[in-house]
Amino acid sequence: MVSPEGFLFLYSAHPMTTEFDISLLHQAARLAVKGHGTVEPNPMVGCIITNKDGEIVGEGFHEKFGEAHAEVNALTMAGESACGGTAYVTLEPCNHQGKTPPCSKALLDAGIKRVVIGASDPHEDASGGGDFLREQGIEVEIIQDVVCNEIIAPFVYRIKTRLPWVTCKWAQTIDGNIETPESESNWISCKESQQLVHEERGCVDAIVVGVGTVVADNPSLTVRGAPKYRTPVRVVIDPSLRTPLHSNVLNEDAPTLLAHAQGVDSSAFSSHNLIALPSAGGVLELAPLFQHLASEYDATNVLVEGGATLFEHIFSQNLANELWIFTAAHRSILLPRVNMNTLVDSLTTTLIEEQPSGVDNAMRLFVTPFIP
């Protein structure tokens, strides 16, 4: 998930939109991402309200699934000061009665005279708020802002593909190695980077690793030392079911799903959740797994944590949407089996965010193609 500090502020402005409008829309975007982990499968949305003199009088974001939307929270703060003012909202206001009333009607009732929208709503049931407001005589500008569309990318992708948004995360040395010598610590990244990963784990719906990682590292794949807004299901890609029965991923700290090849004897794992997948040459077809996570686990965001072989398979099957790469400043003493720098160079990517993470460099990239 893109952090509020890391936005690359690019936009395609409406002819009537000013730099001031864009700045407030991006301020609303920073609010929106505060809902990550608590609003899914809904989209993250932020809203700023200014009065008729252009002064900020209200702000809000969609804080929790099933509860008030961003516009309502911002209007509540603004009170009567919203009348005659402008609403800056990252996503087109909903126009239907769902778990909450339509936000388009709330803006109308508050006396808002102008609405600046960062992205159109792709959901058939909820869209149309912009048209409704125009019909009521309110000035509406839909900008299709890059930042606002980045924020809702997982929501849009799931609607259009019925697949969750897949983020591949790894730590590497500067020369592209994700493996460490047996004599060294398993950690390539610094403590600050590890903390960021745990914070993200607490916001996603599933964590996926290959069985090689389980055998080599015996990870727990749980949220530790960070807020736990969600309990992600642990998924092990294990074609031949060689996960040791004493592995940490099979404990009761969180649910676990083992993905194996069709026809494999699974009797030793009868007490665990399993999914049999088609395979070719020992490589599992992973799209049915991600479809299963979306339909049966209501997954919007999936974090894939390796190893290198699993990343190769996900990339070759065109299932990666985002890369999250922590790069340490040192080089590896090992020759990498898979050079991650070369692997990334083979993809078409767009840099979304780059910033220091302790002594590491952290980058997030979108992988093309994805459906914006």
mmCIF file of C-alpha atoms in Angstrom:
data_model
loop_
_atom_site.group_PDB
_atom_site.id
_atom_site.type_symbol
_atom_site.label_atom_id
_atom_site.label_comp_id
_atom_site.label_asym_id
_atom_site.label_seq_id
_atom_site.Cartn_x
_atom_site.Cartn_y
_atom_site.Cartn_z
ATOM 1 C CA MET A 1 0.000 0.000 0.000
ATOM 2 C CA VAL A 2 1.302 3.452 -0.936
ATOM 3 C CA SER A 3 2.239 5.470 2.149
ATOM 4 C CA PRO A 4 0.908 9.032 2.565
ATOM 5 C CA GLU A 5 4.444 10.432 2.566
ATOM 6 C CA GLY A 6 5.494 8.714 -0.625
ATOM 7 C CA PHE A 7 3.095 10.030 -3.244
ATOM 8 C CA LEU A 8 4.495 11.110 -6.585
ATOM 9 C CA PHE A 9 2.228 14.060 -7.263
ATOM 10 C CA LEU A 10 1.224 13.654 -10.888
ATOM 11 C CA TYR A 11 -2.229 14.477 -12.151
ATOM 12 C CA SER A 12 -4.366 15.130 -15.194
ATOM 13 C CA ALA A 13 -6.300 18.238 -14.251
ATOM 14 C CA HIS A 14 -9.807 19.302 -15.220
ATOM 15 C CA PRO A 15 -9.735 22.617 -17.163
ATOM 16 C CA MET A 16 -11.328 24.457 -14.217
ATOM 17 C CA THR A 17 -9.113 22.876 -11.560
ATOM 18 C CA THR A 18 -6.471 25.004 -9.818
ATOM 19 C CA GLU A 19 -3.240 24.095 -8.061
ATOM 20 C CA PHE A 20 -5.044 24.873 -4.809
ATOM 21 C CA ASP A 21 -7.692 22.292 -5.713
ATOM 22 C CA ILE A 22 -5.046 19.669 -6.424
ATOM 23 C CA SER A 23 -3.250 20.350 -3.154
ATOM 24 C CA LEU A 24 -6.457 19.810 -1.182
ATOM 25 C CA LEU A 25 -7.300 16.698 -3.169
ATOM 26 C CA HIS A 26 -3.896 15.266 -2.301
ATOM 27 C CA GLN A 27 -4.427 16.242 1.323
ATOM 28 C CA ALA A 28 -7.622 14.193 1.164
ATOM 29 C CA ALA A 29 -5.576 11.346 -0.329
ATOM 30 C CA ARG A 30 -3.292 11.388 2.701
ATOM 31 C CA LEU A 31 -6.365 11.016 4.878
ATOM 32 C CA ALA A 32 -7.737 8.192 2.730
ATOM 33 C CA VAL A 33 -4.816 5.822 3.268
ATOM 34 C CA LYS A 34 -5.388 5.938 7.021
ATOM 35 C CA GLY A 35 -8.249 3.520 6.336
ATOM 36 C CA HIS A 36 -5.940 0.816 4.988
ATOM 37 C CA GLY A 37 -6.657 -2.422 6.796
ATOM 38 C CA THR A 38 -9.999 -1.356 8.282
ATOM 39 C CA VAL A 39 -12.174 -0.440 5.287
ATOM 40 C CA GLU A 40 -11.506 -3.292 2.854
ATOM 41 C CA PRO A 41 -13.197 -4.675 0.802
ATOM 42 C CA ASN A 42 -14.464 -1.090 0.462
ATOM 43 C CA PRO A 43 -12.138 1.461 -1.143
ATOM 44 C CA MET A 44 -10.096 3.926 0.876
ATOM 45 C CA VAL A 45 -11.558 7.433 0.539
ATOM 46 C CA GLY A 46 -10.658 10.836 1.964
ATOM 47 C CA CYS A 47 -12.537 14.142 1.920
ATOM 48 C CA ILE A 48 -11.765 17.805 2.657
ATOM 49 C CA ILE A 49 -14.493 20.460 3.024
ATOM 50 C CA THR A 50 -13.821 24.167 2.545
ATOM 51 C CA ASN A 51 -16.279 26.976 3.287
ATOM 52 C CA LYS A 52 -17.332 29.586 0.735
ATOM 53 C CA ASP A 53 -14.127 31.539 1.473
ATOM 54 C CA GLY A 54 -11.897 28.538 0.708
ATOM 55 C CA GLU A 55 -10.967 27.820 4.330
ATOM 56 C CA ILE A 56 -10.778 24.200 5.464
ATOM 57 C CA VAL A 57 -13.635 23.530 7.864
ATOM 58 C CA GLY A 58 -13.911 19.744 7.750
ATOM 59 C CA GLU A 59 -11.941 16.631 6.937
ATOM 60 C CA GLY A 60 -12.544 12.926 7.188
ATOM 61 C CA PHE A 61 -11.863 9.513 5.769
ATOM 62 C CA HIS A 62 -13.658 6.195 5.542
ATOM 63 C CA GLU A 63 -12.496 4.683 8.820
ATOM 64 C CA LYS A 64 -14.159 1.274 8.989
ATOM 65 C CA PHE A 65 -16.123 -1.035 6.704
ATOM 66 C CA GLY A 66 -19.857 -0.599 7.249
ATOM 67 C CA GLU A 67 -19.489 2.742 9.003
ATOM 68 C CA ALA A 68 -19.729 6.369 7.845
ATOM 69 C CA HIS A 69 -18.001 7.301 4.603
ATOM 70 C CA ALA A 70 -15.385 10.027 4.224
ATOM 71 C CA GLU A 71 -17.828 12.692 3.038
ATOM 72 C CA VAL A 72 -20.138 12.206 6.018
ATOM 73 C CA ASN A 73 -17.256 12.376 8.491
ATOM 74 C CA ALA A 74 -15.947 15.576 6.874
ATOM 75 C CA LEU A 75 -19.415 17.148 6.778
ATOM 76 C CA THR A 76 -19.946 16.285 10.435
ATOM 77 C CA MET A 77 -16.793 18.211 11.344
ATOM 78 C CA ALA A 78 -17.717 21.135 9.088
ATOM 79 C CA GLY A 79 -21.285 21.525 10.327
ATOM 80 C CA GLU A 80 -23.108 24.574 8.954
ATOM 81 C CA SER A 81 -19.815 25.971 7.608
ATOM 82 C CA ALA A 82 -20.067 23.519 4.702
ATOM 83 C CA CYS A 83 -22.999 25.435 3.181
ATOM 84 C CA GLY A 84 -21.860 27.193 0.018
ATOM 85 C CA GLY A 85 -18.478 25.483 0.151
ATOM 86 C CA THR A 86 -16.489 22.910 -1.828
ATOM 87 C CA ALA A 87 -15.956 19.208 -1.193
ATOM 88 C CA TYR A 88 -12.681 17.597 -2.280
ATOM 89 C CA VAL A 89 -13.144 13.832 -2.353
ATOM 90 C CA THR A 90 -10.719 11.235 -3.670
ATOM 91 C CA LEU A 91 -13.451 8.954 -5.080
ATOM 92 C CA GLU A 92 -16.776 9.812 -6.684
ATOM 93 C CA PRO A 93 -19.424 10.011 -3.927
ATOM 94 C CA CYS A 94 -21.571 6.883 -3.764
ATOM 95 C CA ASN A 95 -25.083 7.220 -5.117
ATOM 96 C CA HIS A 96 -26.841 4.238 -3.580
ATOM 97 C CA GLN A 97 -28.195 3.007 -0.279
ATOM 98 C CA GLY A 98 -25.799 0.345 0.970
ATOM 99 C CA LYS A 99 -24.680 -0.140 4.556
ATOM 100 C CA THR A 100 -24.838 3.676 4.756
ATOM 101 C CA PRO A 101 -26.964 6.300 2.930
ATOM 102 C CA PRO A 102 -25.716 7.827 -0.349
ATOM 103 C CA CYS A 103 -22.957 10.400 0.117
ATOM 104 C CA SER A 104 -24.138 12.360 -2.925
ATOM 105 C CA LYS A 105 -27.368 13.153 -1.080
ATOM 106 C CA ALA A 106 -25.431 14.123 2.068
ATOM 107 C CA LEU A 107 -23.371 16.655 0.097
ATOM 108 C CA LEU A 108 -26.511 18.077 -1.487
ATOM 109 C CA ASP A 109 -28.308 18.389 1.848
ATOM 110 C CA ALA A 110 -25.296 20.160 3.381
ATOM 111 C CA GLY A 111 -25.488 22.914 0.766
ATOM 112 C CA ILE A 112 -22.197 22.104 -0.967
ATOM 113 C CA LYS A 113 -21.938 24.121 -4.209
ATOM 114 C CA ARG A 114 -18.891 22.520 -5.827
ATOM 115 C CA VAL A 115 -17.371 19.027 -5.723
ATOM 116 C CA VAL A 116 -13.874 18.152 -6.935
ATOM 117 C CA ILE A 117 -13.498 14.391 -7.438
ATOM 118 C CA GLY A 118 -10.192 12.565 -7.822
ATOM 119 C CA ALA A 119 -11.432 9.342 -9.465
ATOM 120 C CA SER A 120 -14.648 7.932 -10.897
ATOM 121 C CA ASP A 121 -16.332 5.097 -9.011
ATOM 122 C CA PRO A 122 -16.026 1.857 -11.035
ATOM 123 C CA HIS A 123 -18.678 0.024 -9.010
ATOM 124 C CA GLU A 124 -21.910 -0.284 -10.986
ATOM 125 C CA ASP A 125 -24.133 -0.089 -7.910
ATOM 126 C CA ALA A 126 -22.401 2.885 -6.261
ATOM 127 C CA SER A 127 -21.440 5.034 -9.255
ATOM 128 C CA GLY A 128 -23.393 7.993 -10.608
ATOM 129 C CA GLY A 129 -22.873 10.390 -7.724
ATOM 130 C CA GLY A 130 -21.238 12.968 -9.974
ATOM 131 C CA ASP A 131 -24.126 12.912 -12.448
ATOM 132 C CA PHE A 132 -26.668 13.165 -9.634
ATOM 133 C CA LEU A 133 -24.973 16.235 -8.182
ATOM 134 C CA ARG A 134 -24.757 17.939 -11.588
ATOM 135 C CA GLU A 135 -28.461 17.334 -12.096
ATOM 136 C CA GLN A 136 -29.059 19.182 -8.825
ATOM 137 C CA GLY A 137 -27.124 22.217 -10.096
ATOM 138 C CA ILE A 138 -23.872 21.546 -8.258
ATOM 139 C CA GLU A 139 -20.580 22.184 -10.075
ATOM 140 C CA VAL A 140 -18.743 18.870 -10.393
ATOM 141 C CA GLU A 141 -15.190 18.281 -11.641
ATOM 142 C CA ILE A 142 -13.852 14.734 -12.043
ATOM 143 C CA ILE A 143 -10.092 14.980 -12.487
ATOM 144 C CA GLN A 144 -8.949 11.335 -12.803
ATOM 145 C CA ASP A 145 -5.971 12.170 -10.603
ATOM 146 C CA VAL A 146 -3.097 9.677 -10.661
ATOM 147 C CA VAL A 147 -2.672 9.591 -6.877
ATOM 148 C CA CYS A 148 -6.385 9.048 -6.246
ATOM 149 C CA ASN A 149 -6.466 6.223 -8.776
ATOM 150 C CA GLU A 150 -3.425 4.616 -7.138
ATOM 151 C CA ILE A 151 -5.263 4.538 -3.822
ATOM 152 C CA ILE A 152 -8.249 2.639 -5.231
ATOM 153 C CA ALA A 153 -6.241 0.340 -7.524
ATOM 154 C CA PRO A 154 -6.782 -2.802 -5.362
ATOM 155 C CA PHE A 155 -10.528 -2.075 -5.157
ATOM 156 C CA VAL A 156 -10.814 -1.528 -8.911
ATOM 157 C CA TYR A 157 -8.702 -4.562 -9.747
ATOM 158 C CA ARG A 158 -10.847 -6.864 -7.635
ATOM 159 C CA ILE A 159 -14.071 -5.537 -9.162
ATOM 160 C CA LYS A 160 -12.833 -5.997 -12.724
ATOM 161 C CA THR A 161 -10.950 -9.287 -12.361
ATOM 162 C CA ARG A 162 -12.357 -10.955 -9.222
ATOM 163 C CA LEU A 163 -8.750 -11.298 -8.099
ATOM 164 C CA PRO A 164 -7.058 -9.707 -5.081
ATOM 165 C CA TRP A 165 -4.284 -7.150 -5.442
ATOM 166 C CA VAL A 166 -0.975 -9.038 -5.210
ATOM 167 C CA THR A 167 2.047 -7.244 -3.745
ATOM 168 C CA CYS A 168 5.386 -9.052 -3.943
ATOM 169 C CA LYS A 169 7.645 -7.999 -1.081
ATOM 170 C CA TRP A 170 11.276 -8.882 -0.545
ATOM 171 C CA ALA A 171 14.557 -7.660 0.949
ATOM 172 C CA GLN A 172 17.705 -7.841 -1.147
ATOM 173 C CA THR A 173 21.320 -6.825 -1.211
ATOM 174 C CA ILE A 174 22.306 -4.037 -3.573
ATOM 175 C CA ASP A 175 23.426 -6.631 -6.137
ATOM 176 C CA GLY A 176 20.025 -8.353 -6.150
ATOM 177 C CA ASN A 177 20.463 -11.336 -3.825
ATOM 178 C CA ILE A 178 17.670 -12.325 -1.423
ATOM 179 C CA GLU A 179 19.565 -15.247 0.113
ATOM 180 C CA THR A 180 21.947 -15.078 3.077
ATOM 181 C CA PRO A 181 24.882 -17.354 3.973
ATOM 182 C CA GLU A 182 24.120 -19.963 6.624
ATOM 183 C CA SER A 183 26.666 -18.305 8.916
ATOM 184 C CA GLU A 184 24.812 -14.977 8.859
ATOM 185 C CA SER A 185 21.480 -13.677 10.139
ATOM 186 C CA ASN A 186 18.417 -14.496 8.051
ATOM 187 C CA TRP A 187 17.670 -10.769 7.914
ATOM 188 C CA ILE A 188 18.934 -8.663 5.029
ATOM 189 C CA SER A 189 16.748 -5.674 5.876
ATOM 190 C CA CYS A 190 17.118 -3.438 8.923
ATOM 191 C CA LYS A 191 14.764 -3.335 11.923
ATOM 192 C CA GLU A 192 12.900 -0.294 10.552
ATOM 193 C CA SER A 193 12.106 -2.170 7.341
ATOM 194 C CA GLN A 194 11.016 -5.256 9.280
ATOM 195 C CA GLN A 195 8.676 -3.050 11.311
ATOM 196 C CA LEU A 196 7.085 -1.676 8.137
ATOM 197 C CA VAL A 197 6.444 -5.212 6.929
ATOM 198 C CA HIS A 198 4.699 -6.164 10.169
ATOM 199 C CA GLU A 199 2.566 -3.035 9.947
ATOM 200 C CA GLU A 200 1.547 -4.023 6.428
ATOM 201 C CA ARG A 201 0.871 -7.621 7.486
ATOM 202 C CA GLY A 202 -1.643 -6.244 9.955
ATOM 203 C CA CYS A 203 -3.546 -4.631 7.081
ATOM 204 C CA VAL A 204 -3.640 -7.399 4.452
ATOM 205 C CA ASP A 205 -5.863 -10.433 3.984
ATOM 206 C CA ALA A 206 -3.278 -13.088 3.146
ATOM 207 C CA ILE A 207 0.474 -13.725 3.317
ATOM 208 C CA VAL A 208 1.868 -16.136 0.731
ATOM 209 C CA VAL A 209 5.210 -17.968 0.739
ATOM 210 C CA GLY A 210 6.729 -20.930 -1.040
ATOM 211 C CA VAL A 211 7.397 -24.188 0.759
ATOM 212 C CA GLY A 212 11.144 -23.630 0.343
ATOM 213 C CA THR A 213 10.883 -20.608 2.634
ATOM 214 C CA VAL A 214 8.952 -22.660 5.200
ATOM 215 C CA VAL A 215 11.514 -25.474 5.174
ATOM 216 C CA ALA A 216 14.528 -23.136 5.298
ATOM 217 C CA ASP A 217 13.338 -20.466 7.739
ATOM 218 C CA ASN A 218 10.308 -21.907 9.598
ATOM 219 C CA PRO A 219 8.578 -18.475 9.640
ATOM 220 C CA SER A 220 5.473 -17.725 11.694
ATOM 221 C CA LEU A 221 3.997 -15.289 9.130
ATOM 222 C CA THR A 222 2.075 -13.471 11.841
ATOM 223 C CA VAL A 223 1.722 -9.820 12.852
ATOM 224 C CA ARG A 224 4.135 -8.904 15.634
ATOM 225 C CA GLY A 225 4.871 -5.556 17.243
ATOM 226 C CA ALA A 226 2.330 -3.705 15.086
ATOM 227 C CA PRO A 227 -1.409 -2.977 15.055
ATOM 228 C CA LYS A 228 -3.390 -6.018 13.922
ATOM 229 C CA TYR A 229 -6.360 -4.666 11.993
ATOM 230 C CA ARG A 230 -6.789 -7.957 10.181
ATOM 231 C CA THR A 231 -5.651 -11.554 10.708
ATOM 232 C CA PRO A 232 -4.147 -12.581 7.383
ATOM 233 C CA VAL A 233 -4.483 -16.197 6.307
ATOM 234 C CA ARG A 234 -1.077 -17.828 5.835
ATOM 235 C CA VAL A 235 -0.768 -19.507 2.441
ATOM 236 C CA VAL A 236 1.981 -21.980 1.592
ATOM 237 C CA ILE A 237 2.607 -22.873 -2.049
ATOM 238 C CA ASP A 238 3.545 -26.539 -1.624
ATOM 239 C CA PRO A 239 3.035 -28.624 -4.786
ATOM 240 C CA SER A 240 4.063 -31.972 -3.234
ATOM 241 C CA LEU A 241 2.983 -31.240 0.369
ATOM 242 C CA ARG A 242 6.400 -31.372 2.001
ATOM 243 C CA THR A 243 5.673 -28.766 4.685
ATOM 244 C CA PRO A 244 6.947 -30.238 7.987
ATOM 245 C CA LEU A 245 4.056 -30.949 10.321
ATOM 246 C CA HIS A 246 5.852 -29.153 13.157
ATOM 247 C CA SER A 247 6.169 -25.907 11.145
ATOM 248 C CA ASN A 248 5.184 -22.642 12.773
ATOM 249 C CA VAL A 249 2.773 -21.907 9.913
ATOM 250 C CA LEU A 250 0.690 -24.898 11.006
ATOM 251 C CA ASN A 251 0.160 -23.647 14.555
ATOM 252 C CA GLU A 252 -3.080 -22.045 15.733
ATOM 253 C CA ASP A 253 -1.824 -18.450 15.819
ATOM 254 C CA ALA A 254 -3.561 -17.727 12.501
ATOM 255 C CA PRO A 255 -5.439 -19.686 9.812
ATOM 256 C CA THR A 256 -3.344 -21.464 7.184
ATOM 257 C CA LEU A 257 -4.069 -22.705 3.681
ATOM 258 C CA LEU A 258 -1.819 -25.208 1.901
ATOM 259 C CA ALA A 259 -1.908 -25.060 -1.902
ATOM 260 C CA HIS A 260 -0.803 -28.296 -3.545
ATOM 261 C CA ALA A 261 -0.934 -30.053 -6.895
ATOM 262 C CA GLN A 262 -3.977 -32.089 -7.861
ATOM 263 C CA GLY A 263 -3.500 -35.793 -7.284
ATOM 264 C CA VAL A 264 -1.030 -35.429 -4.413
ATOM 265 C CA ASP A 265 -1.667 -37.563 -1.310
ATOM 266 C CA SER A 266 -2.928 -35.100 1.293
ATOM 267 C CA SER A 267 -3.947 -37.569 4.011
ATOM 268 C CA ALA A 268 -1.209 -36.392 6.404
ATOM 269 C CA PHE A 269 -2.721 -32.894 6.318
ATOM 270 C CA SER A 270 -6.378 -33.856 6.733
ATOM 271 C CA SER A 271 -6.776 -31.520 9.733
ATOM 272 C CA HIS A 272 -5.561 -28.493 7.746
ATOM 273 C CA ASN A 273 -7.143 -26.314 5.065
ATOM 274 C CA LEU A 274 -6.078 -27.411 1.600
ATOM 275 C CA ILE A 275 -6.655 -26.380 -2.004
ATOM 276 C CA ALA A 276 -5.666 -28.577 -4.951
ATOM 277 C CA LEU A 277 -4.494 -26.658 -8.004
ATOM 278 C CA PRO A 278 -3.753 -27.602 -11.616
ATOM 279 C CA SER A 279 -0.051 -27.862 -12.382
ATOM 280 C CA ALA A 280 2.382 -28.372 -15.223
ATOM 281 C CA GLY A 281 5.959 -29.519 -14.776
ATOM 282 C CA GLY A 282 5.650 -29.228 -11.000
ATOM 283 C CA VAL A 283 4.568 -25.582 -11.212
ATOM 284 C CA LEU A 284 1.167 -24.747 -9.787
ATOM 285 C CA GLU A 285 -1.345 -22.617 -11.674
ATOM 286 C CA LEU A 286 -1.816 -19.818 -9.157
ATOM 287 C CA ALA A 287 -4.733 -17.820 -10.577
ATOM 288 C CA PRO A 288 -7.309 -20.295 -9.126
ATOM 289 C CA LEU A 289 -5.667 -19.844 -5.719
ATOM 290 C CA PHE A 290 -6.017 -16.073 -5.823
ATOM 291 C CA GLN A 291 -9.604 -16.400 -7.070
ATOM 292 C CA HIS A 292 -10.245 -18.673 -4.085
ATOM 293 C CA LEU A 293 -8.757 -16.128 -1.692
ATOM 294 C CA ALA A 294 -11.041 -13.417 -3.087
ATOM 295 C CA SER A 295 -14.219 -15.504 -3.070
ATOM 296 C CA GLU A 296 -13.762 -17.589 0.080
ATOM 297 C CA TYR A 297 -11.603 -15.314 2.257
ATOM 298 C CA ASP A 298 -12.922 -11.973 0.937
ATOM 299 C CA ALA A 299 -9.329 -10.989 0.176
ATOM 300 C CA THR A 300 -8.558 -7.601 -1.343
ATOM 301 C CA ASN A 301 -4.820 -7.378 -0.563
ATOM 302 C CA VAL A 302 -2.361 -10.274 -0.674
ATOM 303 C CA LEU A 303 1.283 -9.981 0.377
ATOM 304 C CA VAL A 304 3.682 -12.455 -1.249
ATOM 305 C CA GLU A 305 6.930 -12.807 0.704
ATOM 306 C CA GLY A 306 8.899 -15.230 -1.475
ATOM 307 C CA GLY A 307 11.107 -16.919 -2.134
ATOM 308 C CA ALA A 308 12.678 -16.261 -5.503
ATOM 309 C CA THR A 309 11.157 -19.302 -7.223
ATOM 310 C CA LEU A 310 7.666 -18.262 -6.185
ATOM 311 C CA PHE A 311 8.279 -14.738 -7.459
ATOM 312 C CA GLU A 312 9.396 -16.176 -10.803
ATOM 313 C CA HIS A 313 6.191 -18.191 -11.078
ATOM 314 C CA ILE A 314 3.958 -15.263 -10.137
ATOM 315 C CA PHE A 315 5.684 -12.980 -12.624
ATOM 316 C CA SER A 316 5.538 -15.559 -15.428
ATOM 317 C CA GLN A 317 1.808 -16.016 -14.792
ATOM 318 C CA ASN A 318 1.231 -12.233 -14.843
ATOM 319 C CA LEU A 319 -0.267 -12.191 -11.357
ATOM 320 C CA ALA A 320 1.844 -9.490 -9.675
ATOM 321 C CA ASN A 321 0.332 -6.020 -9.322
ATOM 322 C CA GLU A 322 2.893 -4.324 -7.126
ATOM 323 C CA LEU A 323 6.487 -4.763 -5.977
ATOM 324 C CA TRP A 324 7.741 -3.652 -2.561
ATOM 325 C CA ILE A 325 11.522 -3.899 -2.452
ATOM 326 C CA PHE A 326 13.840 -3.216 0.486
ATOM 327 C CA THR A 327 17.435 -2.870 -0.672
ATOM 328 C CA ALA A 328 20.336 -2.993 1.778
ATOM 329 C CA ALA A 329 23.472 -0.990 1.036
ATOM 330 C CA HIS A 330 25.841 -3.975 1.133
ATOM 331 C CA ARG A 331 26.660 -6.580 -1.479
ATOM 332 C CA SER A 332 26.242 -10.330 -1.023
ATOM 333 C CA ILE A 333 29.147 -12.750 -0.670
ATOM 334 C CA LEU A 334 26.989 -15.343 -2.435
ATOM 335 C CA LEU A 335 26.298 -15.567 -6.142
ATOM 336 C CA PRO A 336 22.499 -15.193 -6.351
ATOM 337 C CA ARG A 337 20.620 -18.149 -7.767
ATOM 338 C CA VAL A 338 18.067 -15.623 -8.999
ATOM 339 C CA ASN A 339 19.195 -12.033 -9.438
ATOM 340 C CA MET A 340 16.205 -9.972 -8.373
ATOM 341 C CA ASN A 341 17.494 -6.843 -10.103
ATOM 342 C CA THR A 342 17.528 -8.750 -13.397
ATOM 343 C CA LEU A 343 14.117 -10.224 -12.664
ATOM 344 C CA VAL A 344 12.609 -6.781 -12.013
ATOM 345 C CA ASP A 345 14.224 -5.399 -15.144
ATOM 346 C CA SER A 346 12.345 -8.036 -17.143
ATOM 347 C CA LEU A 347 9.034 -6.503 -16.028
ATOM 348 C CA THR A 348 7.349 -3.280 -17.096
ATOM 349 C CA THR A 349 6.976 -1.211 -13.937
ATOM 350 C CA THR A 350 6.083 2.291 -12.790
ATOM 351 C CA LEU A 351 7.776 3.765 -9.723
ATOM 352 C CA ILE A 352 5.170 4.861 -7.192
ATOM 353 C CA GLU A 353 7.270 5.544 -4.127
ATOM 354 C CA GLU A 354 10.915 5.578 -3.077
ATOM 355 C CA GLN A 355 12.191 6.609 0.324
ATOM 356 C CA PRO A 356 14.706 5.608 3.013
ATOM 357 C CA SER A 357 13.747 2.921 5.511
ATOM 358 C CA GLY A 358 16.358 3.044 8.230
ATOM 359 C CA VAL A 359 19.599 2.231 6.404
ATOM 360 C CA ASP A 360 17.694 0.526 3.576
ATOM 361 C CA ASN A 361 16.120 1.950 0.452
ATOM 362 C CA ALA A 362 12.424 1.098 0.038
ATOM 363 C CA MET A 363 10.714 1.184 -3.356
ATOM 364 C CA ARG A 364 7.174 0.435 -4.457
ATOM 365 C CA LEU A 365 6.373 -0.128 -8.101
ATOM 366 C CA PHE A 366 3.223 -0.962 -10.007
ATOM 367 C CA VAL A 367 3.562 -3.779 -12.503
ATOM 368 C CA THR A 368 2.123 -3.311 -15.986
ATOM 369 C CA PRO A 369 -0.318 -4.437 -17.103
ATOM 370 C CA PHE A 370 -2.854 -3.896 -14.395
ATOM 371 C CA ILE A 371 -6.363 -2.479 -14.716
ATOM 372 C CA PRO A 372 -6.433 1.097 -13.338
#
